[in-house]
Coordinates of C-alpha atoms and ligand atoms in Angstrom, one line a residue:
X1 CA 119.0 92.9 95.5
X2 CA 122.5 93.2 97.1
X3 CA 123.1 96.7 98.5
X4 CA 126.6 96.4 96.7
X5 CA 124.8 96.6 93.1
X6 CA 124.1 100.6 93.7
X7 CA 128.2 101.0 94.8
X8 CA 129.3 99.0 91.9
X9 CA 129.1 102.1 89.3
X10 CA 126.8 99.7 86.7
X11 CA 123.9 101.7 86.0
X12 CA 120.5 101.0 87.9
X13 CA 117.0 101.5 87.0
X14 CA 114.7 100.5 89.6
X15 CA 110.7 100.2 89.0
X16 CA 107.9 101.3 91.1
X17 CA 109.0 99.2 94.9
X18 CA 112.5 99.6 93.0
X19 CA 112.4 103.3 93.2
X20 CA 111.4 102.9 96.9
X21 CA 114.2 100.7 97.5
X22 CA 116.9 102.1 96.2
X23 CA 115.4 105.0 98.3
X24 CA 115.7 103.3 101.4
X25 CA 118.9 102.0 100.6
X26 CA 120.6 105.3 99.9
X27 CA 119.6 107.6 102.4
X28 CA 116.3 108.8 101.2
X29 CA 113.1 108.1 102.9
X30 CA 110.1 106.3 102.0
X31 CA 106.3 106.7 103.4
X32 CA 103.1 104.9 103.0
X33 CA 100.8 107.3 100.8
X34 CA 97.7 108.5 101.8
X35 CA 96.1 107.3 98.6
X36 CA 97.0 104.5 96.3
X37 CA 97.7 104.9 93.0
X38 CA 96.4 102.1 90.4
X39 CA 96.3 103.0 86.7
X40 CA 96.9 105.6 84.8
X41 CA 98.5 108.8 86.2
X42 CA 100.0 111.9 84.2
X43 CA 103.5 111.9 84.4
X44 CA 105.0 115.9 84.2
X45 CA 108.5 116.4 83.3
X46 CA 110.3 118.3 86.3
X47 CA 113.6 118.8 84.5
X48 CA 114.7 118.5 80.6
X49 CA 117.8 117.6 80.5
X50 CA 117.8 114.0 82.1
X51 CA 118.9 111.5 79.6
X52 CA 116.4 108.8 80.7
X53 CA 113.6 111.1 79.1
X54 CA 115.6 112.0 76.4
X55 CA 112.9 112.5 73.3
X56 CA 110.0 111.9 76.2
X57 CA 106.8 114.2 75.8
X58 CA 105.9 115.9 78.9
X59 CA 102.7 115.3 80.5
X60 CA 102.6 112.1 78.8
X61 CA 100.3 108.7 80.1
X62 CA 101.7 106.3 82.7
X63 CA 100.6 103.2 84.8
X64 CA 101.0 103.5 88.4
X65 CA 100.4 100.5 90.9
X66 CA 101.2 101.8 94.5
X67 CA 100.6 102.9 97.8
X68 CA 104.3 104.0 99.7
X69 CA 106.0 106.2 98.4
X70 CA 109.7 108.1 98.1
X71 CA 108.9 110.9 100.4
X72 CA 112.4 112.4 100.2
X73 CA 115.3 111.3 97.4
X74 CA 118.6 110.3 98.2
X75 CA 121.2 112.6 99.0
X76 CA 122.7 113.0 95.6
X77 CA 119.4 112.2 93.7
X78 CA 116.8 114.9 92.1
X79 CA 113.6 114.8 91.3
X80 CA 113.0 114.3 87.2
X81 CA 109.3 114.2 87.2
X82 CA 106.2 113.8 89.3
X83 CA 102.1 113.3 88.9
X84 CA 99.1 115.0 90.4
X85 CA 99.6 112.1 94.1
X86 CA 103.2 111.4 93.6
X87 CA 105.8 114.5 94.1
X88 CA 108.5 111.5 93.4
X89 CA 107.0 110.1 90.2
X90 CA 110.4 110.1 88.9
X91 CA 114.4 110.4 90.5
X92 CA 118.2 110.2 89.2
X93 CA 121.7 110.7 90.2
X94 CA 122.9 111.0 86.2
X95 CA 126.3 111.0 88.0
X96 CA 126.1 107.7 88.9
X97 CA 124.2 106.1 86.4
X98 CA 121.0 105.6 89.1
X99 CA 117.7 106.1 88.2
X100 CA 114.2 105.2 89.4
X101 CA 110.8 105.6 88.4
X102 CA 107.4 105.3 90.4
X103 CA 105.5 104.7 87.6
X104 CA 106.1 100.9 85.3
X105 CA 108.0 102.0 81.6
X106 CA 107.3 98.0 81.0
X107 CA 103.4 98.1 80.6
X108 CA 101.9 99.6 77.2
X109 CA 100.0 101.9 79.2
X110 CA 102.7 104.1 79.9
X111 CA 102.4 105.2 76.3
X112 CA 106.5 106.3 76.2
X113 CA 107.8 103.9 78.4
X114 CA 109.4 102.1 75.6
X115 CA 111.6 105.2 75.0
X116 CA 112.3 105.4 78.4
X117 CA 113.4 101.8 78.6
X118 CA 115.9 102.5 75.1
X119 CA 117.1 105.2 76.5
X120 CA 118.4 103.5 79.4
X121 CA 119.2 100.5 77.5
X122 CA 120.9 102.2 74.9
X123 CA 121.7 105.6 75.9
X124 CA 122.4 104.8 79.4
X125 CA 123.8 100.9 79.6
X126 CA 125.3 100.8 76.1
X127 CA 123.6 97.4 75.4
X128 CA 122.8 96.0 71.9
X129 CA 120.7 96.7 70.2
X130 CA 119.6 93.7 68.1
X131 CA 117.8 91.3 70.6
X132 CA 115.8 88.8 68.9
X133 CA 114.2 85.9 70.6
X134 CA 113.8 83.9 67.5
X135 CA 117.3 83.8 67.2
X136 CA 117.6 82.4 70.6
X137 CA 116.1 78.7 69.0
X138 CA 120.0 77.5 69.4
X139 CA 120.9 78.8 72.5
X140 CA 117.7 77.5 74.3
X141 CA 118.4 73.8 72.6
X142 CA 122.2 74.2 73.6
X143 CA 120.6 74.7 77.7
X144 CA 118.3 71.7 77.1
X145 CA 121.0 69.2 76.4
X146 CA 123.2 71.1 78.7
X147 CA 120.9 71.0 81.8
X148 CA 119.2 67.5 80.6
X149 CA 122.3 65.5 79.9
X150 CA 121.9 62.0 79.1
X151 CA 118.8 61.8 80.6
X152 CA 115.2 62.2 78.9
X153 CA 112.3 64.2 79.2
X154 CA 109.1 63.3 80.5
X155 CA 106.4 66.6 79.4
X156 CA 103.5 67.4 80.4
X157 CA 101.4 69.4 77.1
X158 CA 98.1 71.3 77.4
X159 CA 97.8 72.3 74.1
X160 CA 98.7 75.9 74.8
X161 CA 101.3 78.1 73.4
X162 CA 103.9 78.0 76.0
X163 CA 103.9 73.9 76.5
X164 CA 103.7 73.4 73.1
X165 CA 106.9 75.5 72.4
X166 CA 108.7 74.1 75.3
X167 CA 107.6 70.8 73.8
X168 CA 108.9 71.1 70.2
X169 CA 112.4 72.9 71.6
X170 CA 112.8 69.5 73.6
X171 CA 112.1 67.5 70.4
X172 CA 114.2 68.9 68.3
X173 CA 117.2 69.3 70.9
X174 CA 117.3 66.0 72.4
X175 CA 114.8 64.1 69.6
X176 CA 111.6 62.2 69.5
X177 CA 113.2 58.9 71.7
X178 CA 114.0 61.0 74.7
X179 CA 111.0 62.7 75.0
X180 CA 107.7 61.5 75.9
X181 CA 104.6 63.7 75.7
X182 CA 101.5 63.3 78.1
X183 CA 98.0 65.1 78.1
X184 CA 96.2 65.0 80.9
X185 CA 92.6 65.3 80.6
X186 CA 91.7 67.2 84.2
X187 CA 87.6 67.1 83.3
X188 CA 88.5 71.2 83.7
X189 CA 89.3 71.4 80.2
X190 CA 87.1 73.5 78.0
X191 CA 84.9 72.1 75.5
X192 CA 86.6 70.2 72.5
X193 CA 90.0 70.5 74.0
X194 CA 91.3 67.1 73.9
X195 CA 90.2 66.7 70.5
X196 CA 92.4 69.9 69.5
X197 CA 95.1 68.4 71.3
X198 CA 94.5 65.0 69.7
X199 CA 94.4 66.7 66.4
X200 CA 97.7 68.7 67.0
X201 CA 100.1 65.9 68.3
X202 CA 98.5 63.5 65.7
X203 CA 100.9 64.2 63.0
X204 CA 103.8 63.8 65.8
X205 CA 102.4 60.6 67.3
X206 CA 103.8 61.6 70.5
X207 CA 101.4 63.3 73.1
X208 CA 99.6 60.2 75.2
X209 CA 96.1 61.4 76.5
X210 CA 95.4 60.2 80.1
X211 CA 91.6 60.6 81.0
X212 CA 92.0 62.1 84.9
X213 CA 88.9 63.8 85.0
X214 CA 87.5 61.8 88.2
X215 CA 90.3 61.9 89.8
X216 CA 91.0 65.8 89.6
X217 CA 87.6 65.9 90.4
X218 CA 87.1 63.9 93.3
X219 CA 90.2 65.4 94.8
X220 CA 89.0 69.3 94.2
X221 CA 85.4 67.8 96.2
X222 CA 84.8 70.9 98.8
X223 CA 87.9 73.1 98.0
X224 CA 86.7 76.8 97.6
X225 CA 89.9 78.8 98.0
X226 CA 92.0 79.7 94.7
X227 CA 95.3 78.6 96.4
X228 CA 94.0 75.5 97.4
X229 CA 92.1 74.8 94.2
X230 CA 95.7 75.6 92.6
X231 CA 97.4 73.5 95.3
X232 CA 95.5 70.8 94.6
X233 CA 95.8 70.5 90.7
X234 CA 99.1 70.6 90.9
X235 CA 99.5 67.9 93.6
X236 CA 97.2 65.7 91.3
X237 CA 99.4 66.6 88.3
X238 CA 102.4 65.6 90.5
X239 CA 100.3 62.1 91.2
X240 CA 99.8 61.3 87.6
X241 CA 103.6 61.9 86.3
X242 CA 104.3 59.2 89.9
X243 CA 102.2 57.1 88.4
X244 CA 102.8 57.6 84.7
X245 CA 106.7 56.9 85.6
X246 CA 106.5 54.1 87.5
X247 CA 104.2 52.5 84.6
X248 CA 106.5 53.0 82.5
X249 CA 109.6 52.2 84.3
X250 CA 111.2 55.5 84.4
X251 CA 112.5 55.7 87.8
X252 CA 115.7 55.0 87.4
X253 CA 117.5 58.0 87.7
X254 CA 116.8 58.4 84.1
X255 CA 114.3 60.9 83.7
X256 CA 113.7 64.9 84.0
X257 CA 110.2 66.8 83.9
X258 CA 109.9 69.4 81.3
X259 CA 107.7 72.0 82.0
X260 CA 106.3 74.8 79.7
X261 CA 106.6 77.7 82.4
X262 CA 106.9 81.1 81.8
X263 CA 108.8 84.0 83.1
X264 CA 105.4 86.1 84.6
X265 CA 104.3 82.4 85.7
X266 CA 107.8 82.8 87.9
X267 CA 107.2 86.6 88.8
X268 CA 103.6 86.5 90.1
X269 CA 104.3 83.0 92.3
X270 CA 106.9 84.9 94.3
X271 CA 109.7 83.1 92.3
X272 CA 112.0 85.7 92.0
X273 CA 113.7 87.4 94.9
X274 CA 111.6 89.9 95.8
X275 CA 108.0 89.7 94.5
X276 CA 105.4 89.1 96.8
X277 CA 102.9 86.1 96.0
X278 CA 100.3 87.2 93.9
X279 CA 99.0 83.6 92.5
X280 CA 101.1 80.6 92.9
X281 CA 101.5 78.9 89.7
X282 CA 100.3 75.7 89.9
X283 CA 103.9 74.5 88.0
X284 CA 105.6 75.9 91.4
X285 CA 103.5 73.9 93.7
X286 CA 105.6 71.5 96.7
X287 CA 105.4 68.8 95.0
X288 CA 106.9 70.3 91.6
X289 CA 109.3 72.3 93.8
X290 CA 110.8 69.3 94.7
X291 CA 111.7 68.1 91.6
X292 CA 113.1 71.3 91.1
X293 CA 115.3 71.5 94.0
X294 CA 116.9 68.0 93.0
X295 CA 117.7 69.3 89.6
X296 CA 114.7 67.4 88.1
X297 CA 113.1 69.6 85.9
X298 CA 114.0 71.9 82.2
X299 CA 112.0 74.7 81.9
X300 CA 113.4 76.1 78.5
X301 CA 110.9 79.3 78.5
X302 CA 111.3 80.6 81.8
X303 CA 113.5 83.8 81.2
X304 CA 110.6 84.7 78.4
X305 CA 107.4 86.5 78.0
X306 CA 104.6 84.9 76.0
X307 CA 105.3 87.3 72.9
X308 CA 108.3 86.3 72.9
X309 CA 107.2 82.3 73.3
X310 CA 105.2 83.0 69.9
X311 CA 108.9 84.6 68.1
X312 CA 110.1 81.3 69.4
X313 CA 107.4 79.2 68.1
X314 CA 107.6 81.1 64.4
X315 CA 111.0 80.2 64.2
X316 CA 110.1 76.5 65.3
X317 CA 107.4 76.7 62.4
X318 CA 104.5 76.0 64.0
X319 CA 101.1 76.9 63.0
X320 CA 99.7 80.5 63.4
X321 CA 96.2 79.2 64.4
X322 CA 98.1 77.6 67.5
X323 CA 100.9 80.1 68.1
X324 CA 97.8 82.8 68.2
X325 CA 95.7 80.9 70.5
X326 CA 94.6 83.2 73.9
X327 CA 96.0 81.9 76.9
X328 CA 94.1 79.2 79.0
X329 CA 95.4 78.6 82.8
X330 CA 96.8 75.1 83.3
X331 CA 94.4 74.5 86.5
X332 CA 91.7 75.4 83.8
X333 CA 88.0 75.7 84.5
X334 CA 88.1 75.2 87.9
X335 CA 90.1 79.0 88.9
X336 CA 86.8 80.4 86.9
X337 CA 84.5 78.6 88.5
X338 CA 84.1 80.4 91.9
X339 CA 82.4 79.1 95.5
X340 CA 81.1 80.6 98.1
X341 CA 81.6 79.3 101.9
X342 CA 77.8 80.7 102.4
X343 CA 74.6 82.5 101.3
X344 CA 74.8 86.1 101.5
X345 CA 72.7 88.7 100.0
X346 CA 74.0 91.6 98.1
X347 CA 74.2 94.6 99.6
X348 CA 73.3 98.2 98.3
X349 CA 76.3 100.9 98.4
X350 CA 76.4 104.0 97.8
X351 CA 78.2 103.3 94.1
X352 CA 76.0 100.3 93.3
X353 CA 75.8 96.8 94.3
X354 CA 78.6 94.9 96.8
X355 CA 78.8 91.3 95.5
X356 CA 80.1 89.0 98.2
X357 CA 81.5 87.0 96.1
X358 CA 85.7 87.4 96.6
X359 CA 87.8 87.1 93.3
X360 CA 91.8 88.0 93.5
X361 CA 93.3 91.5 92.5
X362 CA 97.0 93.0 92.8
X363 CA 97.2 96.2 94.0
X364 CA 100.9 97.8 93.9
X365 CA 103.5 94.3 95.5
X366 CA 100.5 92.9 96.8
X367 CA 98.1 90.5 96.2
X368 CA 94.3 91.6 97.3
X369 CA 91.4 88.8 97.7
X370 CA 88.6 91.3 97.9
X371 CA 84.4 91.2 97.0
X372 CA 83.0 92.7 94.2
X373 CA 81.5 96.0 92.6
X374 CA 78.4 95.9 90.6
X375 CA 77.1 99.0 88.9
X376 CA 73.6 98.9 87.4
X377 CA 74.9 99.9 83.9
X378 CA 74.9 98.3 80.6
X379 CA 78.8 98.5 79.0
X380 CA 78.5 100.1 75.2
X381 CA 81.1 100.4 73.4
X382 CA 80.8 104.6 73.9
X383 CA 80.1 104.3 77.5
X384 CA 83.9 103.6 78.2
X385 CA 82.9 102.7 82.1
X386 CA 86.2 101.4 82.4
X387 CA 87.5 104.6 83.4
X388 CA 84.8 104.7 86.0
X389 CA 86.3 101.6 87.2
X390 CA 89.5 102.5 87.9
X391 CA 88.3 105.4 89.7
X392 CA 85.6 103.3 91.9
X393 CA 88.2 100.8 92.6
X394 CA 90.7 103.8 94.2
X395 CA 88.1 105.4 96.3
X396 CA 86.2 102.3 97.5
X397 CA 88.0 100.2 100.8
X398 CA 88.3 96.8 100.1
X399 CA 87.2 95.8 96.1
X400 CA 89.5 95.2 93.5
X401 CA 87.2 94.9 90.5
X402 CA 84.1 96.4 89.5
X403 CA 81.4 94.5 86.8
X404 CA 78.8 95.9 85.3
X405 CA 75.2 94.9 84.8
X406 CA 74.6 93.2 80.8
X407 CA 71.3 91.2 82.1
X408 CA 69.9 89.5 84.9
X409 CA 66.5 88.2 85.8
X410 CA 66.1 89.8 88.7
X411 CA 67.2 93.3 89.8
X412 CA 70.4 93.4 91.3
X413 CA 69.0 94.1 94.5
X414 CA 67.4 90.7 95.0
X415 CA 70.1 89.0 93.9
X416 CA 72.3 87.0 96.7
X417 CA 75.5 84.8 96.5
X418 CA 75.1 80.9 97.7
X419 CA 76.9 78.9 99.1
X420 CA 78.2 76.3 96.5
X421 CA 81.6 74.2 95.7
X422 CA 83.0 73.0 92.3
X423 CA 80.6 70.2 91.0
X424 CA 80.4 68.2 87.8
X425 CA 77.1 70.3 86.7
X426 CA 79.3 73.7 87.7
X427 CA 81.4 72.7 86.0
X428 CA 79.7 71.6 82.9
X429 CA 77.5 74.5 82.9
X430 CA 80.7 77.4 82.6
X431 CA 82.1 74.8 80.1
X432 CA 78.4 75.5 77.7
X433 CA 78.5 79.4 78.3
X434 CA 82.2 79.5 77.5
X435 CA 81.9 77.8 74.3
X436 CA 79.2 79.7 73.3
X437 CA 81.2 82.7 73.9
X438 CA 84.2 81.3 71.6
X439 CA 81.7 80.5 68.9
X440 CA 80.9 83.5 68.8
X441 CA 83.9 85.9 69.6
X442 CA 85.7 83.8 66.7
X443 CA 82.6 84.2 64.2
X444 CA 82.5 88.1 64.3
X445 CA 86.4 88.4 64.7
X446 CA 86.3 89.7 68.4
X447 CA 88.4 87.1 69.5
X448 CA 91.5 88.0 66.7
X449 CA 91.2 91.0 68.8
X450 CA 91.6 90.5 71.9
X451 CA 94.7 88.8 73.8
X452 CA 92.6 86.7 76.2
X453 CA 88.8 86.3 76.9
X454 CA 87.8 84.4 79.8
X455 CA 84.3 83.2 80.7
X456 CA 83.5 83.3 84.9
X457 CA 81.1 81.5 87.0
X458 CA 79.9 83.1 90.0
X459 CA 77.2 82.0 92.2
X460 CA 75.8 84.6 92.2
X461 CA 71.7 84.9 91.3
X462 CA 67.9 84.6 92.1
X463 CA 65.2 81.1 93.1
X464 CA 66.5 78.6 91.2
X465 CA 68.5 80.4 89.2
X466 CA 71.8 80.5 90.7
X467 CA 75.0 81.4 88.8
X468 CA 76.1 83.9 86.9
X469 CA 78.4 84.3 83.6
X470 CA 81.1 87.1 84.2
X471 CA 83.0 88.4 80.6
X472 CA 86.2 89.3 80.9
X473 CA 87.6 90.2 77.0
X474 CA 91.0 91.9 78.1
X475 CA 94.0 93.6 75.9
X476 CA 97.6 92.8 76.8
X477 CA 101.5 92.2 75.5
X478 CA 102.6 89.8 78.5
X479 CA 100.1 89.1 80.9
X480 CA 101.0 90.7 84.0
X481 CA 98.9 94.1 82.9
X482 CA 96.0 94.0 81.0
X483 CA 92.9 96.3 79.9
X484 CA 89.3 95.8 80.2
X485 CA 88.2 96.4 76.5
X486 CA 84.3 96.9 75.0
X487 CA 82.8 94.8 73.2
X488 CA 80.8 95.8 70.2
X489 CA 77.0 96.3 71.6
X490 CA 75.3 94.4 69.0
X491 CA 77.7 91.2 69.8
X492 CA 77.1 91.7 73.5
X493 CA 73.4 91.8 73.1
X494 CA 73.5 88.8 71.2
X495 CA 75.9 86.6 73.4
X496 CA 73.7 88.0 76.6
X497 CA 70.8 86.4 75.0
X498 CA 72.4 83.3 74.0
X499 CA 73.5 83.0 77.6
X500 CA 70.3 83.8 78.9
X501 CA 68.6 80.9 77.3
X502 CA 69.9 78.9 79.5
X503 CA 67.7 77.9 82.3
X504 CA 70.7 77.5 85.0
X505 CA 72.1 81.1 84.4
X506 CA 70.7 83.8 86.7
X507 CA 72.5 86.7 84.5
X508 CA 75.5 88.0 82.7
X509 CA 77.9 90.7 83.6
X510 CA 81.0 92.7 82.2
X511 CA 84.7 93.0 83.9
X512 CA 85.6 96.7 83.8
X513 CA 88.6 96.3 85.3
X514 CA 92.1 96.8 84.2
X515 CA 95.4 94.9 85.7
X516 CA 96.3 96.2 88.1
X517 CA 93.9 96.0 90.3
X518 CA 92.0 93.1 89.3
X519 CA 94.4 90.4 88.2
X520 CA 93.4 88.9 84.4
X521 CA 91.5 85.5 86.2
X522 CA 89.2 86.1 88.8
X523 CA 91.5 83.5 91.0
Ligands
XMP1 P1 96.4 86.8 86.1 O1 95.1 86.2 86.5 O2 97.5 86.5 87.2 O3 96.9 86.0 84.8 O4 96.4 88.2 85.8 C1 98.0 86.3 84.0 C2 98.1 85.2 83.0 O5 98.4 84.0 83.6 C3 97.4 83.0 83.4 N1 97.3 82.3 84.6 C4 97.7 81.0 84.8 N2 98.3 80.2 83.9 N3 98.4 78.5 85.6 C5 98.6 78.9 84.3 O6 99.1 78.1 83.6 C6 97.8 79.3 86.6 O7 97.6 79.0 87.7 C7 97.4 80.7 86.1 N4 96.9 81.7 86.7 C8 96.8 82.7 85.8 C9 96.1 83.8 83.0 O8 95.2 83.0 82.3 C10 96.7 85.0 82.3 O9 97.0 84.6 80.9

C-alpha cells in the first residue's frame, strides 16, 4: 500500500495485518503476541457510538488469524473493541475516515461482519449499493475483446466451474472461431472425469481431449514436496499448450492463453502486493508468468470469488448440476496424494498421536508446513471435536491440523508413516476411495451440503497395509476460510466400511480442522 492512501482523506478499512499496518504507518506500535489467535474469538464492543458497528451486537463471534499485534493505536486513533488475547481487536479515527479491525469482517464466521462491511461501504464510503456480478456478463466480454484484440484464444478447460465460465465468456465475446478449447487428461483426474468433460463440451464440439497422463506422470516420478508437485504440473501444462500450438500453427503472434483463474487463486500465490505465499497456484507458475508478463494471457475471472463465478455462469445459462459442482484443484489427485521422504513411526503425545506426515496450514500471513495431530476419537455428529481442534492446534508447537481416529487396523500406536512417492497404484488407489466417497456423499445428499469434500492419501499405516484415506467434508462461501463440518454417523460408519474393504487401505480418518489453520487441501 502507498503511505499516501492514509493522507489522502478517502476512508480506509484495513483487515487483520491491515490493522497492524496502518498501525505502523501512523505512529502506533505493533508487537508479536504471546499467543496466536486462529479462529473464533469474542469480539466486545469498547465504545457505542462508532459508526463501523453501527447496529453490531456486542460480544458477538469473530474469526481471528494472528500472532502480532497493535500494542498501542495511533495518535489520533481509539480503541472500538477488543477480545479476551487482543486489547486492540478493534481501532478508528472516525475523524478521518480510518478504521481497522484485528479480526476478518469478510469470513462468515464473524457472524456480523457483513454489517460491518455495509456499514463502511455504505455508511462510511457512500458506495452503491446494487452490485451484481451477473450484471457484469457485458463488461467482462467488453475486457476480453479489449485485452484480446484481433488475436484468438487458446483455453485450457478442466471441467470445473471457474474454467468453464471463463470458457463460455470467451465464446460468446469473441465466438466459437477464435477460441479453441483443450482438456488435458493429467492421469490425476478423478474417476469418470473426462467422460463428464466429454459429455459437457459435446453439445459445443469444441473442447479437444489430449491423453497426458504418462507424461504428467513420468515427470512428477520422485517429487514429494507440494510446491514442486505444483511446479511441475504447471510446467507440463506449459509443455502441452508448446506443443499443442506449434501443431497447430499458432505461433504467429496470433494467439493468447485464456485461463480460468480466480481472485483467491491470485491472493493465496502471493499475487497481490502484499500477501505472503501460501500455495502457489499452479496457473502462476514461471512458465505461465511469462506469458503473462508479455501480455499473453486473459483471465476474465480474476477480480471474482467463486460465488460470484456461479452469478456469472447463471446469467451465461449453464447448467446447475455444473455451476454447483465442489471445487477440484487443477494439479488434481496428485496435491492429495501425500509422500513421505522416510519411515517414521508415530509418536505418542501428550494430546494423542503426532503423525509425521506434513500437510500445509496458514496460520495469520503465513503459510505453515507442519506434521499432524491424531486423537483416538471417533467424530459424531454430537461430539463437535472441531472445537477441540481449534483449541489443540493453538496450544500445540508446530501442527496445523488435527484428524481424528474413524478406523484403523491397528491401534494408532503401531502405526508408522513410510517412505513412498506418487505412483500409478497411489494414485489409482485414492482415485477408488474418492469415488466411493462421491457415490456415496451424492446418494444420501451430503454432498448438496457441503461446499467441497476432498478425499486424502497419506502413507500412513501397519504390515502391508500402508495408506490411509483422510475425509475432509468442509463448509465455505469463497474458499479462503472454510469449516470442518460432521458428517452424519450412520453415513460415516458406512463409508468407513466401504473403505475398509479395501485390502491396500490401512484406515480412515476425519479432518477437524477449520481454515485457518489448516488450509482446505492438505498441500
Ligand atoms: P486451500 O487448500 O488453499 O484451497 O485452502 C482453497 C481452494 O483452492 C483450491 N486449490 C487449488 N485450485 N489449483 C487449483 O486450481 C491449485 O493448485 C489449488 N490449490 C488449492 C482448493 O481445492 C480449494 O477449493
Amino acid at each position: 500500500m502507498q503511505p499516501g492512501v492514509l493522507s489522502a482523506g478517502i476512508p480506509v478499512l484495513g483487515i487483520c495485518y491491515g490493522q497492524q499496518l496502518i498501525t505502523q504507518l501512523m505512529g502506533g506500535r505493533v508487537q508479536p503476541g504471546e499467543k496466536g489467535e486462529y479462529g473464533l474469538a469474542l469480539l466486545d464492543l469498547a465504545v457505542d457510538d462508532s459508526p463501523l458497528f453501527k447496529g453490531v451486537t456486542n460480544h458477538q463471534q469473530v474469526w481471528m488469524s494472528h500472532k502480532d499485534k497493535v500494542a498501542e493505536p495511533p495518535p489520533g486513533f481509539r480503541v472500538i473493541g477488543t477480545t479476551s488475547t487482543c486489547e486492540t481487536g478493534a481501532i478508528e479515527n472516525a475523524e478521518k475516515r480510518i478504521y481497522g479491525v484485528q479480526f476478518h469482517p469478510e469470513v462468515v464466521h464473524t457472524t456480523e461482519g457483513m454489517r460491518i462491511l455495509s456499514n463502511f461501504l455504505f455508511d462510511i464510503c457512500g458506495c452503491d449499493k446494487d452490485w451484481n456480478p451477473g450484471e457484469r456478463v457485458e463488461l467482462t466480454e467488453q475486457q476480453i475483446r479489449d485485452r484480446v484484440g484481433d488475436r484468438n484464444v487458446f483455453f485450457f478447460v478442466s471441467g470445473g466451474v471457474d474454467s468453464t465460465v471463463a470458457f463460455m465468456l470467451c465464446l460468446d465475446a469473441l465466438g466459437s472461431e477464435r477460441v479453441t478449447g483443450v482438456y488435458v487428461d493429467t492421469g490425476l483426474m478423478r474417476d469418470a472425469e473426462t467422460q463428464f468433460v466429454r459429455d459437457t463440451f459435446a453439445g459445443l464440439g469444441l473442447v479437444r481431449i489430449e491423453d497426458c497422463a504418462e507424461q504428467f506422470l513420468n515427470a512428477l516420478e520422485g517429487a514429494r514436496e507440494p510446491e514442486l508437485k505444483r511446479h511441475i504440473i504447471g510446467e507440463q501444462f506449459v509443455k502441452v499448450q508448446e506443443r499443442i500450438i506449434e501443431e497447430r500453427g499458432l505461433l504467429n503472434g496470433k494467439w493468447i492463453l485464456g485461463q480460468g483463474t480466480i481472485y483467491p487463486d491470485t491472493i493465496e500465490s502471493g499475487g497481490t502486493a502484499k500477501a505472503a505465499t501460501i500455495k502457489t497456484h499452479h496457473n502462476r507458475v514461471p512458465g505461465i508468468q511469462k506469458l503473462m508478463d508479455a501480455g499473453l494471457i486473459v483471465e476474465p475471472l480474476a477480480d471474482y470469488y467463486k460465488d460470484e463465478v456461479r452469478a456469472i455462469g447463471r446469467e451465461l445459462g449453464l447448467a446447475p448440476a455444473l455451476l454447483n459442482r465442489h471445487p477440484f484443484p487443477g494439479p488434481g489427485l496428485a496435491i492429495r496424494c501425500l509422500c513421505a521422504d522416510e519411515d517414521k513411526p508415530v509418536e505418542r503425545v501428550p494430546d494423542g498421536y503426532l503423525i509425521p506426515v506434513k500437510s500445509v496450514g496458514v496460520q495469520g500471513d503465513f503459510r505453515t508446513y507442519a506434521p499432524v495431530l491424531a486423537i483416538d476419537a471417533f467424530p459424531t455428529a454430537a461430539s463437535r471435536l472441531q472445537d477441540q481442534a481449534t483449541e489443540l492446534v493453538n496450544r500445540t508447537a508446530n501442527v496445523n491440523r488435527v484428524i481424528a481416529r474413524v478406523a484403523t487396523r491397528e491401534g494408532l500406536e503401531h502405526q508408522k508413516v513410510f517412505a513412498s512417492t506418487l505412483t500409478h497404484g497411489r494414485i489409482a488407489l485414492l482415485r477408488e476411495a474418492d469415488a466411493i466417497v462421491r457415490e456415496m456423499s451424492a446418494e444420501s445428499g451430503f454432498d448438496a451440503e457441503v461446499w467441497q469434500f476432498p478425499v486424502i492419501l497419506i502413507p500412513v499405516g501397519a504390515g502391508e497395509a500402508r495408506d490411509s484415506i483422510v475425509l475432509r467434508p468442509i463448509q465455505s462461501v469463497d474458499g479462503m476460510t472454510a469449516d470442518s463440518v460432521s458428517m452424519p454417523d450412520e453415513l460415516l460408519h458406512a463409508m468407513a466400511g466401504r473403505l475398509m474393504a479395501i485390502p491396500e487401505i490401512a484406515g480412515v480418518f476425519y479432518d477437524l480442522t477449520h481454515k485457518p489453520p489448516g488450509t482446505i487441501e492438505w498441500e
